[in-house]
Tab-separated table of C-alpha atoms in Angstrom:
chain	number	residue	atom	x	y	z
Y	1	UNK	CA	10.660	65.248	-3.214
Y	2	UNK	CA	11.002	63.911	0.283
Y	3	UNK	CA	13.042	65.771	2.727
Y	4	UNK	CA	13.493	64.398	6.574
Y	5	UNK	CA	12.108	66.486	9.749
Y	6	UNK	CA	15.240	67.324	11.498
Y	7	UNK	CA	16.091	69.978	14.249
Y	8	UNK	CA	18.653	70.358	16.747
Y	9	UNK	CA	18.203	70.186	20.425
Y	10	UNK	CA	19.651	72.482	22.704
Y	11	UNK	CA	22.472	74.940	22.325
Y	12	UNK	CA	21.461	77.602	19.707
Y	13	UNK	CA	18.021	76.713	19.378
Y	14	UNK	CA	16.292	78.977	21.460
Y	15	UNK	CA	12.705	78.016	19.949
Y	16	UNK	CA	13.739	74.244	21.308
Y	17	UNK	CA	12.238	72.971	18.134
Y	18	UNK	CA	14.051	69.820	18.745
Y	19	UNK	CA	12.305	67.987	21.435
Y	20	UNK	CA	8.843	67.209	19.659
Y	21	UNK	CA	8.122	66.300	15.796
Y	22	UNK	CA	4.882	68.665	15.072
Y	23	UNK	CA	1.705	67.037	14.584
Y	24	UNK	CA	0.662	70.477	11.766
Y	25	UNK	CA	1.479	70.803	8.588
Y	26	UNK	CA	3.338	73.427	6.853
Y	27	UNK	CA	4.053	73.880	3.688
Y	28	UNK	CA	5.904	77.108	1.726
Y	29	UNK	CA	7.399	78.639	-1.173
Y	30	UNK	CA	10.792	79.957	-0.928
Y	31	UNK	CA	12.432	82.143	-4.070
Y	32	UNK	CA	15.073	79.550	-5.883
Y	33	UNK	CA	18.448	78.991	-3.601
Y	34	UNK	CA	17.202	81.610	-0.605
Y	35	UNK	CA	15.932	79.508	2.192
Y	36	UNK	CA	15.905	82.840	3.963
Y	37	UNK	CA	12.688	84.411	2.664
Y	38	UNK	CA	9.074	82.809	2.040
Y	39	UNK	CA	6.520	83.595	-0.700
Y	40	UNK	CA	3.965	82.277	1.365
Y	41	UNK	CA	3.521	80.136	4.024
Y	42	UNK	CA	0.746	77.589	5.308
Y	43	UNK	CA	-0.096	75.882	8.225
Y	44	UNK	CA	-3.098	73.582	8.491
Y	45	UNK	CA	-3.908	70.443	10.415
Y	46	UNK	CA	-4.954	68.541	7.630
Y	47	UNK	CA	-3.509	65.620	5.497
Y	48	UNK	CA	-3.081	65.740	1.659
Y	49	UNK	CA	-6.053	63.317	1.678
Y	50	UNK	CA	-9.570	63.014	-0.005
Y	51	UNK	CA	-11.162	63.041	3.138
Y	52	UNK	CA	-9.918	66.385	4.364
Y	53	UNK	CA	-9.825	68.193	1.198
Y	54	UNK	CA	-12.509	66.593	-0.244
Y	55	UNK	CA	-13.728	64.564	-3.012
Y	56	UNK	CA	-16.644	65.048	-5.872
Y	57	UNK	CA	-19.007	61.676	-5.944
Y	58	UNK	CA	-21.982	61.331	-8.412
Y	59	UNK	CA	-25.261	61.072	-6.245
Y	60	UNK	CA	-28.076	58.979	-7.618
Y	61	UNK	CA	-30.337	61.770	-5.913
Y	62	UNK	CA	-28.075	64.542	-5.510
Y	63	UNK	CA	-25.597	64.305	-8.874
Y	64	UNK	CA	-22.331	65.557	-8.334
Y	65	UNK	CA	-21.376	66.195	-4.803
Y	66	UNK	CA	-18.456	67.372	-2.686
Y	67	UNK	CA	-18.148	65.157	-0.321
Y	68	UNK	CA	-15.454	66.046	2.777
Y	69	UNK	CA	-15.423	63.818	5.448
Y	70	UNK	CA	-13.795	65.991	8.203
Y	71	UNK	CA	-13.013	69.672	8.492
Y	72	UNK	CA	-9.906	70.886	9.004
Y	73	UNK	CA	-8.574	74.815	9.935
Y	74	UNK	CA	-5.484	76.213	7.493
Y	75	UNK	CA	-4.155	80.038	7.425
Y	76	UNK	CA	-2.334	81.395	4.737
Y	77	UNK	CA	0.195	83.876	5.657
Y	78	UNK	CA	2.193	85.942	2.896
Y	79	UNK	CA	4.220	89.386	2.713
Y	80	UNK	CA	1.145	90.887	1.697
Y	81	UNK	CA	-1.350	89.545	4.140
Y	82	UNK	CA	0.903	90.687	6.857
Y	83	UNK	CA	1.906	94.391	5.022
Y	84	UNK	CA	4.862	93.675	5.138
Y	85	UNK	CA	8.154	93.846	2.455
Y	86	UNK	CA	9.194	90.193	2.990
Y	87	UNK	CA	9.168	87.480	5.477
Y	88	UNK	CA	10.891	84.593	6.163
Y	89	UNK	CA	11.801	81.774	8.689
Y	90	UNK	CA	12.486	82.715	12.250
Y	91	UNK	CA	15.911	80.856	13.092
Y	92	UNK	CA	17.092	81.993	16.653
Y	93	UNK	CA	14.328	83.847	18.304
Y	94	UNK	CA	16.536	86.474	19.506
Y	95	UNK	CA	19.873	88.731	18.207
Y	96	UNK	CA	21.553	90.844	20.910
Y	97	UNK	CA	19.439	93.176	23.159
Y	98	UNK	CA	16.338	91.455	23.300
Y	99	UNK	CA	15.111	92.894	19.845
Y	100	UNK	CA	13.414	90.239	17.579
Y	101	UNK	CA	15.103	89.811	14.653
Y	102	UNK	CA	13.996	91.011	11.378
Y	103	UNK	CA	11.110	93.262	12.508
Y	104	UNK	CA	13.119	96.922	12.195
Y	105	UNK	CA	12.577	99.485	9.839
Y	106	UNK	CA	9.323	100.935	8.926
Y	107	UNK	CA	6.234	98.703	8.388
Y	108	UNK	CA	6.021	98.408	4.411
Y	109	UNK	CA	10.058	97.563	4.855
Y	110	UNK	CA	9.815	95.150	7.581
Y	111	UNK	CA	10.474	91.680	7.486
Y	112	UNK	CA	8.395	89.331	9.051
Y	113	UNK	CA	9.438	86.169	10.822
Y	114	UNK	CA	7.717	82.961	10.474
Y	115	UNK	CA	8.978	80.191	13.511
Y	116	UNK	CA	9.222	77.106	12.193
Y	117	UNK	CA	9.281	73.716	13.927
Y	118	UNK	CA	11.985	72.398	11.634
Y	119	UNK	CA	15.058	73.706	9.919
Y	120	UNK	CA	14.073	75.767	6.503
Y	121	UNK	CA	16.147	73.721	4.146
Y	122	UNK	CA	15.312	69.982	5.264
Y	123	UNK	CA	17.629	67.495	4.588
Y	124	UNK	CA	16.679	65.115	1.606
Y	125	UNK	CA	15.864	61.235	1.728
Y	126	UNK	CA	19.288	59.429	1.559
Y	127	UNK	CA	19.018	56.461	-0.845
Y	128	UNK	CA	18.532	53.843	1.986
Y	129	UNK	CA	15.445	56.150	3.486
Y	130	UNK	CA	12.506	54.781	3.157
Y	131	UNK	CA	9.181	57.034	3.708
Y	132	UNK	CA	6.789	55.418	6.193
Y	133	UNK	CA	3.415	54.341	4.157
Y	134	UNK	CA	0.389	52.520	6.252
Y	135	UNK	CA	0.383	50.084	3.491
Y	136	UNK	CA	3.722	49.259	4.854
Y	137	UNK	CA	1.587	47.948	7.663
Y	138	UNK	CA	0.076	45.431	5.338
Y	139	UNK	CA	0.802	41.704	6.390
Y	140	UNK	CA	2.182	42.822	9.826
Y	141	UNK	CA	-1.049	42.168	11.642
């Protein structure tokens, strides 16, 4: 389930993904084995928390309420919303010429690129990882 953020700095990386961890969040669904293409694609600026997506309480004067304690902005991008055939993450910005690559053909055959701020197929938690927790905190203080 847990997968390390990882990019490379200089050389081929012409997006120079590799000098800042992102503060967003992205999440997407890629067909089984292809980490070429995306089914969809999100990127938001919230946590997966109750206070950003939100949680029901039961009001004494109200009943049941959603209660979200800060608003967030997320867009949903798929092949559809963009009319295009397929889409899929943008690795080098750039093939010869100029020419973004990816976006030839006609528009219901194109394929979209999505940049990413991390390689598409993350590299997993070894067995010595451990994922950073602010109950981990606990006791330090």
């Amino acid at each position: 389930l847990l997968h390390t953020w990882a990019s490379k700095t200089g050389g081929t990386d012409s997006l120079d993904k590799g000098r800042n961890v992102p503060h967003i969040k992205t999440f997407f669904q890629s067909p089984f084995a292809r980490d070429d293409l995306m089914n969809w694609f999100v990127v938001t600026s919230h946590n997966l928390s109750k206070a950003a997506w939100g949680e029901v309480q039961n009001r004494r004067e109200q009943g049941l309420t959603l209660t979200i304690q800060h608003w967030e902005l997320g867009v949903f991008i798929s092949p559809s919303t963009l009319g295009c055939k397929t889409m899929g993450p943008l690795v080098h910005s750039t093939t010869g010429g100029g020419k973004p690559k990816g976006n030839n053909g006609t528009k219901k055959n194109r394929h979209a690129l999505i940049p990413l701020p991390y390689k598409s197929s993350p590299e997993k938690y070894s067995p010595t990882d451990r994922a950073w927790v602010v109950d981990n905190l606990q006791g330090v203080f």
